[in-house]
Every structure is written in structure tokens, then in C-alpha cells.
Amino acid sequence: MFKKLYALLFLGMSFAANAQDGTRVYEFLNFTNSAKHAALGGYNVTSWDADPNNALANPALMNKEMHGQFGVNYVSHIADIKNASFSGVYRISEFDYVSLHGQMVDYGDMVGTDEIGTVVGDFKAKDAAITIGYAREISDYWSVGANLKYINSTIEMYKSSAVAADLGVSYHNFDDRIKMGLAFRNIGKQIETYSGLKEDLPFQVNFGIAHELEYVPLELSLTLHDLQKFDISQTYNKTGQEVSAGRKAIDHVAVGAELFPGRDFNLRLGYNFKRGNELAVDGIRSFSGLTYGFGIRMNAFRLEFGHGNYHTSGGANHFSLIINLDRIVQGRNYWRSNPWY
């Protein structure tokens, strides 16, 4: 078991060591799709529940509760950017799972100009990706998983494509109410470039830990994101001074709290330090970096909402609908065999 785990960790870290700081493309691959993740600070690699969207953030999170679950997501970003996605998970054996995900981002109409700035018309830009995943529970506490994705992008008349993979590990100790997750995301290369110059994919390493309190129905989560690179901050702060090492470290942190985890109704609150540090406006209470949301289950359907504050000009609203297809197909037989779900 541990040989497999060490091999996975070594492979992911080797890609991190060789990652370059060149121009990156397909940043949409790191957009937050799940309303739940959006409400918990924008990042989460530890959630062990029925939400199939978790498997896109960390493929090792696939579990028996996800079997037959299908989720659709919609995000209304600022600047009229529209983001839609779907996720589904199927259990193929006692310990093995497969998943299917799709992502599409429409950046809307953009103004096209020539080399001297003369407007020549409008153009569109779109990104899309299709992902298949596999996960296996290798013990009572450990799971591993991988995603393989094909990416396609169009900007006006220019097109590009790429293939990439995600690798994930999950530790879940329900007796001690502790969960941990580690994900290496977007390991890959371009197949077709926009103009003949190959660019880097948005490689990302995320680690998270979550703990549910013993006597209070509250789960606290801490996620360290973008660990592949220490300096992910702006060069200068709002006063024009160079950003300190301490500030650079805290910009990797996102925290979240979920009240009534795993129940029919949940309330969520989070904070994204990087977003709060970089987008806050002095003298104006904009609550940049704050995230919040809720989830509610009604029979075979679960509705999720999440909001992330970015700036005084607005934020992003995330909507997720999760459908228990297994329950719908089986009907009364499902209720007889699963009276508590």
C-alpha cells in the first residue's frame, strides 16, 4: 500500500520540481466549479461525501456515497464570464470507481483591434475540457486516484489543445474525525499551440486537512493551495512596498467551516487569504476574500449555493445541482435497501 503511495507522491513532486515559470494557459482548469468548494474558501481537497464534484478537485475522493450521483454547476463570474460544468461518479467494484467531468467557459464578446489599436470587430473566446477519472480504496483509511483530461481552447481564429492528468491521495479516519488530501493537478503538455509556441499548463499542488468537532456538528478545513511555487503573490502591496515573505506564505491559505456536515441542510463560511490581501480596497469594507453558502437536500436532489467576494465591484455566484440518479432509477427499491439515505 505505502509503496503505491510513495510512488504517487514522488511522481507528483518530480513534476513540481520541473515546473517552469513561463506563460501559462488554460487557467480555467483551476476555476472553482463546485458551489460547496466556493463557499469553503475556493479550494478543498478533503471533502468525503456524496458530491461528485469533489472528484474533479481530487480524484482520490471518490467513494461509495458518490455512486450514481450526477452534478451540474454554473458560475456567474464578474466581467460577464460564464462557467458551466458537470460531474458524475460510478462504482464499478467494491473498491474501484470511475468518473466523468466536463468544463466549459465562455468569456463573452471581446473587442478586436489591429496593431495600431483600430477596432476591427468583436470576437469570442471559449475554453473546454473533458475528464475521465479512476480511484481505488487501497485500505480503510487511504485512497488514490487519477484524472485524465483533454483540453480545447479557441480565441478568435486561434485554436489550441492539450492533454493533462491529475493525481490524488486521500486519508480519511472517521474514528478520529480527521481527513487529509493531496492533489497534483494539470500535469501535461500542449498538443496544438495557438501560434507555434508551446506554453505551460497551470500545474497546481494542493494539500488540505479537515477535522469535525466531537460534540458540535461543525467541520473545520484548512487548505494550502499552489504549493508548487512559494511566491504566488503580487510584487508590491497597496503601499508600494515589496510583499514580505510572511505575506507570501499566508497567501497559500484558504480556510472553511461547515455547520451540519453530511446532513440535509448545511451552512458554510470560508476565507481566501490571497484574494483578501490583493483585492481589498483601503477605507472600504468590501469583505474581499470572504466566502459563504449553503446546501439543502430534497429527496433525490441537492441544491448548493456558494458566493465568493472578490472586490467592491462584485463577486462570483456558484450554483450546483446534485442528482441521485441511482435513487431515481431504482425508485422504491432504493428506499427499501437504503432507508437512511
Short mmCIF file of C-alpha atoms in Angstrom, two decimals:
data_model
loop_
_atom_site.label_atom_id
_atom_site.label_comp_id
_atom_site.label_asym_id
_atom_site.label_seq_id
_atom_site.Cartn_x
_atom_site.Cartn_y
_atom_site.Cartn_z
CA MET A 1 0.00 0.00 0.00
CA PHE A 2 2.68 2.50 1.05
CA LYS A 3 4.84 1.70 -1.99
CA LYS A 4 1.96 2.88 -4.19
CA LEU A 5 1.51 6.00 -2.09
CA TYR A 6 5.21 6.89 -2.15
CA ALA A 7 5.37 6.36 -5.91
CA LEU A 8 2.42 8.70 -6.42
CA LEU A 9 3.92 11.38 -4.18
CA PHE A 10 7.34 11.11 -5.86
CA LEU A 11 5.81 11.39 -9.32
CA GLY A 12 3.82 14.48 -8.39
CA MET A 13 6.76 16.21 -6.71
CA SER A 14 9.03 15.49 -9.67
CA PHE A 15 6.64 17.40 -11.89
CA ALA A 16 6.58 20.23 -9.35
CA ALA A 17 10.38 20.43 -9.35
CA ASN A 18 10.45 20.68 -13.14
CA ALA A 19 7.58 23.16 -13.47
CA GLN A 20 8.62 26.37 -15.20
CA ASP A 21 7.56 29.95 -14.63
CA GLY A 22 6.75 30.61 -18.29
CA THR A 23 3.46 31.80 -19.74
CA ARG A 24 0.60 29.61 -18.56
CA VAL A 25 -2.54 28.79 -20.50
CA TYR A 26 -5.87 27.13 -19.66
CA GLU A 27 -6.15 28.81 -16.26
CA PHE A 28 -9.84 27.85 -16.31
CA LEU A 29 -8.77 24.35 -15.23
CA ASN A 30 -8.19 25.79 -11.76
CA PHE A 31 -11.50 27.65 -11.58
CA THR A 32 -13.71 26.61 -8.68
CA ASN A 33 -16.69 24.73 -10.12
CA SER A 34 -18.41 23.35 -7.02
CA ALA A 35 -20.63 25.70 -5.02
CA LYS A 36 -19.56 23.88 -1.87
CA HIS A 37 -15.85 24.44 -2.53
CA ALA A 38 -16.54 28.08 -3.41
CA ALA A 39 -18.21 28.58 -0.02
CA LEU A 40 -15.30 26.96 1.84
CA GLY A 41 -12.63 29.39 0.67
CA GLY A 42 -12.42 28.38 -3.00
CA TYR A 43 -10.26 25.29 -2.52
CA ASN A 44 -10.96 21.88 -0.99
CA VAL A 45 -9.26 18.50 -1.46
CA THR A 46 -10.63 16.70 1.62
CA SER A 47 -14.45 16.53 1.26
CA TRP A 48 -15.53 12.89 1.66
CA ASP A 49 -19.25 12.88 0.86
CA ALA A 50 -21.72 12.28 -1.98
CA ASP A 51 -20.78 15.34 -4.07
CA PRO A 52 -19.25 14.08 -7.37
CA ASN A 53 -17.65 17.48 -7.95
CA ASN A 54 -15.08 16.57 -5.29
CA ALA A 55 -13.53 14.07 -7.71
CA LEU A 56 -12.50 16.86 -10.09
CA ALA A 57 -10.59 18.67 -7.33
CA ASN A 58 -9.03 15.44 -6.02
CA PRO A 59 -9.77 12.14 -7.83
CA ALA A 60 -8.93 10.15 -4.68
CA LEU A 61 -12.12 11.46 -3.04
CA MET A 62 -14.38 9.07 -4.97
CA ASN A 63 -16.31 6.86 -2.54
CA LYS A 64 -19.42 4.68 -2.31
CA GLU A 65 -21.67 7.61 -1.40
CA MET A 66 -20.93 9.17 -4.81
CA HIS A 67 -22.18 6.13 -6.74
CA GLY A 68 -24.89 7.21 -9.18
CA GLN A 69 -24.54 10.90 -8.29
CA PHE A 70 -24.53 13.47 -11.09
CA GLY A 71 -23.81 17.15 -10.54
CA VAL A 72 -24.26 20.18 -12.78
CA ASN A 73 -22.69 23.53 -11.93
CA TYR A 74 -22.99 27.09 -13.13
CA VAL A 75 -20.86 30.07 -12.16
CA SER A 76 -21.60 33.69 -12.95
CA HIS A 77 -18.26 35.49 -12.73
CA ILE A 78 -17.56 39.18 -12.89
CA ALA A 79 -16.88 40.63 -16.38
CA ASP A 80 -19.72 38.50 -17.79
CA ILE A 81 -17.66 35.29 -17.80
CA LYS A 82 -19.86 32.17 -17.75
CA ASN A 83 -18.61 28.84 -16.45
CA ALA A 84 -20.59 25.57 -16.67
CA SER A 85 -19.52 22.06 -15.70
CA PHE A 86 -20.79 18.60 -14.81
CA SER A 87 -19.51 15.62 -12.81
CA GLY A 88 -20.64 12.02 -12.38
CA VAL A 89 -19.25 9.04 -10.45
CA TYR A 90 -19.95 5.31 -10.80
CA ARG A 91 -18.80 2.48 -8.55
CA ILE A 92 -17.53 -0.42 -10.69
CA SER A 93 -16.49 -2.78 -7.87
CA GLU A 94 -16.24 -2.83 -4.10
CA PHE A 95 -13.13 -0.66 -4.08
CA ASP A 96 -12.97 0.87 -7.57
CA TYR A 97 -14.64 3.94 -9.06
CA VAL A 98 -14.75 5.85 -12.34
CA SER A 99 -15.84 9.41 -13.04
CA LEU A 100 -16.68 11.71 -15.93
CA HIS A 101 -16.42 15.50 -15.88
CA GLY A 102 -16.92 18.33 -18.35
CA GLN A 103 -15.96 22.01 -18.12
CA MET A 104 -16.79 24.92 -20.43
CA VAL A 105 -16.00 28.62 -20.04
CA ASP A 106 -17.41 31.36 -22.27
CA TYR A 107 -15.55 34.65 -21.95
CA GLY A 108 -18.18 36.55 -23.92
CA ASP A 109 -17.65 39.06 -26.71
CA MET A 110 -14.32 40.87 -26.86
CA VAL A 111 -13.27 43.90 -28.88
CA GLY A 112 -10.73 43.11 -31.60
CA THR A 113 -8.16 45.70 -32.69
CA ASP A 114 -5.28 45.78 -35.18
CA GLU A 115 -1.62 46.54 -34.37
CA ILE A 116 -2.27 50.30 -34.11
CA GLY A 117 -5.38 49.98 -31.95
CA THR A 118 -8.10 50.41 -34.58
CA VAL A 119 -11.24 48.46 -33.71
CA VAL A 120 -11.86 45.81 -36.36
CA GLY A 121 -14.80 43.99 -34.76
CA ASP A 122 -15.74 41.61 -31.99
CA PHE A 123 -14.53 38.08 -31.38
CA LYS A 124 -15.24 35.27 -28.94
CA ALA A 125 -13.08 33.13 -26.67
CA LYS A 126 -14.01 29.76 -25.19
CA ASP A 127 -12.27 27.00 -23.24
CA ALA A 128 -13.46 23.44 -22.67
CA ALA A 129 -12.20 20.21 -21.12
CA ILE A 130 -13.46 16.64 -20.79
CA THR A 131 -12.09 14.48 -17.97
CA ILE A 132 -12.26 10.80 -17.05
CA GLY A 133 -11.13 9.58 -13.66
CA TYR A 134 -10.35 6.43 -11.71
CA ALA A 135 -9.95 5.87 -7.97
CA ARG A 136 -9.33 2.93 -5.69
CA GLU A 137 -9.67 2.49 -1.94
CA ILE A 138 -6.41 0.74 -1.01
CA SER A 139 -7.23 0.41 2.71
CA ASP A 140 -9.79 1.51 5.29
CA TYR A 141 -8.04 4.86 5.53
CA TRP A 142 -6.31 5.50 2.20
CA SER A 143 -7.50 6.09 -1.36
CA VAL A 144 -5.63 7.05 -4.52
CA GLY A 145 -6.94 8.37 -7.82
CA ALA A 146 -6.10 9.87 -11.17
CA ASN A 147 -7.82 12.02 -13.79
CA LEU A 148 -7.01 12.23 -17.49
CA LYS A 149 -8.27 15.28 -19.36
CA TYR A 150 -8.40 16.62 -22.91
CA ILE A 151 -8.41 20.42 -23.22
CA ASN A 152 -9.50 22.58 -26.14
CA SER A 153 -9.36 26.36 -26.45
CA THR A 154 -10.46 28.88 -29.09
CA ILE A 155 -9.57 32.58 -29.16
CA GLU A 156 -10.97 34.23 -32.30
CA MET A 157 -9.34 32.26 -35.16
CA TYR A 158 -6.63 30.71 -32.99
CA LYS A 159 -7.03 27.23 -31.51
CA SER A 160 -5.03 25.04 -29.18
CA SER A 161 -5.38 21.73 -27.36
CA ALA A 162 -3.61 19.74 -24.66
CA VAL A 163 -3.73 16.61 -22.53
CA ALA A 164 -3.20 16.61 -18.78
CA ALA A 165 -3.53 14.43 -15.71
CA ASP A 166 -4.35 14.86 -12.03
CA LEU A 167 -3.01 12.62 -9.25
CA GLY A 168 -4.59 12.48 -5.81
CA VAL A 169 -4.29 10.89 -2.38
CA SER A 170 -6.90 10.88 0.39
CA TYR A 171 -6.64 9.88 4.05
CA HIS A 172 -9.88 9.52 5.99
CA ASN A 173 -10.05 8.41 9.62
CA PHE A 174 -13.68 8.60 10.67
CA ASP A 175 -12.98 7.39 14.23
CA ASP A 176 -10.76 10.41 14.86
CA ARG A 177 -12.86 12.61 12.51
CA ILE A 178 -9.76 13.63 10.52
CA LYS A 179 -9.42 13.85 6.74
CA MET A 180 -6.45 14.85 4.62
CA GLY A 181 -6.00 15.22 0.89
CA LEU A 182 -3.20 15.93 -1.56
CA ALA A 183 -3.69 16.68 -5.26
CA PHE A 184 -1.25 17.30 -8.13
CA ARG A 185 -3.30 18.93 -10.86
CA ASN A 186 -2.87 19.65 -14.57
CA ILE A 187 0.30 17.68 -15.27
CA GLY A 188 0.56 17.76 -19.05
CA LYS A 189 1.61 19.29 -22.35
CA GLN A 190 0.07 21.13 -25.28
CA ILE A 191 -0.71 19.14 -28.42
CA GLU A 192 -1.65 22.08 -30.63
CA THR A 193 -0.48 25.63 -29.88
CA TYR A 194 -2.07 28.99 -30.66
CA SER A 195 0.88 30.29 -32.70
CA GLY A 196 3.61 27.65 -32.71
CA LEU A 197 4.98 28.48 -29.24
CA LYS A 198 4.32 25.87 -26.55
CA GLU A 199 3.14 27.24 -23.23
CA ASP A 200 2.89 25.76 -19.73
CA LEU A 201 -0.28 24.31 -18.26
CA PRO A 202 -1.48 25.66 -14.88
CA PHE A 203 0.18 22.97 -12.75
CA GLN A 204 -1.03 23.14 -9.16
CA VAL A 205 -0.33 21.29 -5.90
CA ASN A 206 -2.96 21.49 -3.15
CA PHE A 207 -2.92 19.97 0.35
CA GLY A 208 -5.77 20.05 2.83
CA ILE A 209 -6.77 18.83 6.27
CA ALA A 210 -10.23 18.80 7.86
CA HIS A 211 -11.47 17.94 11.34
CA GLU A 212 -15.03 17.52 12.58
CA LEU A 213 -15.56 18.52 16.20
CA GLU A 214 -16.69 15.79 18.57
CA TYR A 215 -19.60 17.48 20.32
CA VAL A 216 -20.54 20.16 17.80
CA PRO A 217 -21.76 19.39 14.23
CA LEU A 218 -19.03 21.57 12.75
CA GLU A 219 -16.18 20.65 10.40
CA LEU A 220 -13.18 22.94 10.05
CA SER A 221 -10.93 22.78 7.00
CA LEU A 222 -7.55 24.23 6.07
CA THR A 223 -6.25 24.12 2.50
CA LEU A 224 -2.77 25.09 1.31
CA HIS A 225 -3.02 25.79 -2.41
CA ASP A 226 -0.48 26.39 -5.18
CA LEU A 227 2.33 24.73 -3.24
CA GLN A 228 4.29 24.16 -6.46
CA LYS A 229 5.63 27.70 -6.07
CA PHE A 230 6.27 29.75 -2.95
CA ASP A 231 5.81 33.22 -4.43
CA ILE A 232 2.30 33.47 -5.89
CA SER A 233 1.67 36.99 -4.58
CA GLN A 234 1.74 40.39 -6.19
CA THR A 235 5.18 42.01 -6.27
CA TYR A 236 4.12 45.07 -4.27
CA ASN A 237 1.46 45.70 -1.64
CA LYS A 238 -1.02 48.57 -1.56
CA THR A 239 1.55 50.97 -0.08
CA GLY A 240 4.05 50.29 -2.85
CA GLN A 241 6.36 48.18 -0.70
CA GLU A 242 7.61 44.74 -1.71
CA VAL A 243 5.44 41.96 -0.33
CA SER A 244 7.01 40.26 2.70
CA ALA A 245 7.82 36.55 2.99
CA GLY A 246 5.15 36.18 5.68
CA ARG A 247 2.51 37.63 3.40
CA LYS A 248 3.66 35.32 0.59
CA ALA A 249 3.24 32.33 2.90
CA ILE A 250 -0.24 33.28 4.11
CA ASP A 251 -1.41 33.79 0.51
CA HIS A 252 -1.36 30.00 0.13
CA VAL A 253 -4.03 29.55 2.82
CA ALA A 254 -7.79 29.10 2.50
CA VAL A 255 -9.95 28.15 5.49
CA GLY A 256 -13.53 26.95 5.77
CA ALA A 257 -16.17 25.89 8.27
CA GLU A 258 -19.23 23.74 7.57
CA LEU A 259 -22.12 23.53 10.02
CA PHE A 260 -24.10 20.24 9.96
CA PRO A 261 -21.69 18.40 7.60
CA GLY A 262 -23.24 15.42 5.83
CA ARG A 263 -26.78 16.44 6.82
CA ASP A 264 -29.78 17.51 4.75
CA PHE A 265 -29.01 21.18 5.40
CA ASN A 266 -25.58 22.81 5.68
CA LEU A 267 -24.23 26.30 6.25
CA ARG A 268 -20.71 27.17 5.11
CA LEU A 269 -18.27 30.00 5.66
CA GLY A 270 -14.71 30.49 4.46
CA TYR A 271 -11.91 32.91 3.75
CA ASN A 272 -9.35 33.08 0.94
CA PHE A 273 -6.31 35.00 2.19
CA LYS A 274 -4.75 35.70 -1.21
CA ARG A 275 -7.98 37.10 -2.54
CA GLY A 276 -8.48 39.18 0.59
CA ASN A 277 -4.92 40.54 0.59
CA GLU A 278 -4.84 41.52 -3.06
CA LEU A 279 -8.37 42.71 -3.81
CA ALA A 280 -9.32 44.64 -0.68
CA VAL A 281 -9.66 48.42 -1.05
CA ASP A 282 -8.31 50.66 1.70
CA GLY A 283 -11.03 52.54 3.54
CA ILE A 284 -13.85 50.48 2.03
CA ARG A 285 -15.40 47.45 3.74
CA SER A 286 -15.68 45.11 0.75
CA PHE A 287 -15.13 41.79 2.61
CA SER A 288 -12.81 40.65 -0.19
CA GLY A 289 -11.78 37.05 0.36
CA LEU A 290 -14.90 36.13 2.33
CA THR A 291 -16.89 33.15 1.05
CA TYR A 292 -20.19 31.69 2.19
CA GLY A 293 -23.02 29.43 1.09
CA PHE A 294 -25.42 26.64 1.94
CA GLY A 295 -26.65 23.24 0.79
CA ILE A 296 -30.08 21.64 1.05
CA ARG A 297 -31.24 18.15 0.08
CA MET A 298 -34.76 17.36 -1.11
CA ASN A 299 -35.34 13.67 -1.85
CA ALA A 300 -33.08 12.75 -4.79
CA PHE A 301 -31.91 16.33 -5.36
CA ARG A 302 -29.42 18.53 -3.58
CA LEU A 303 -29.10 22.27 -4.24
CA GLU A 304 -25.86 24.05 -3.38
CA PHE A 305 -25.05 27.77 -3.41
CA GLY A 306 -21.74 29.50 -2.84
CA HIS A 307 -20.57 33.09 -3.14
CA GLY A 308 -17.04 34.46 -3.23
CA ASN A 309 -16.36 38.14 -2.61
CA TYR A 310 -13.66 39.46 -4.92
CA HIS A 311 -13.86 43.23 -4.96
CA THR A 312 -16.17 46.16 -4.36
CA SER A 313 -17.26 45.74 -7.99
CA GLY A 314 -18.69 42.29 -7.28
CA GLY A 315 -18.02 38.60 -6.80
CA ALA A 316 -18.95 35.21 -8.19
CA ASN A 317 -22.14 33.24 -7.56
CA HIS A 318 -21.86 29.46 -7.77
CA PHE A 319 -24.83 27.12 -8.21
CA SER A 320 -24.70 23.32 -8.07
CA LEU A 321 -27.49 20.78 -8.52
CA ILE A 322 -26.62 17.22 -7.49
CA ILE A 323 -28.97 14.46 -8.63
CA ASN A 324 -29.03 10.96 -7.16
CA LEU A 325 -29.66 9.05 -10.40
CA ASP A 326 -29.39 5.72 -8.59
CA ARG A 327 -32.29 6.69 -6.34
CA ILE A 328 -34.41 7.89 -9.28
CA VAL A 329 -33.81 4.75 -11.36
CA GLN A 330 -34.43 2.27 -8.54
CA GLY A 331 -37.41 4.11 -7.10
CA ARG A 332 -38.98 2.26 -4.18
CA ASN A 333 -36.35 -0.49 -4.29
CA TYR A 334 -33.72 2.11 -3.43
CA TRP A 335 -35.65 3.23 -0.35
CA ARG A 336 -36.00 -0.35 0.89
CA SER A 337 -32.26 -1.05 0.60
CA ASN A 338 -31.06 2.43 1.71
CA PRO A 339 -33.51 3.63 4.38
CA TRP A 340 -31.15 6.27 5.76
CA TYR A 341 -30.03 7.91 2.50
#
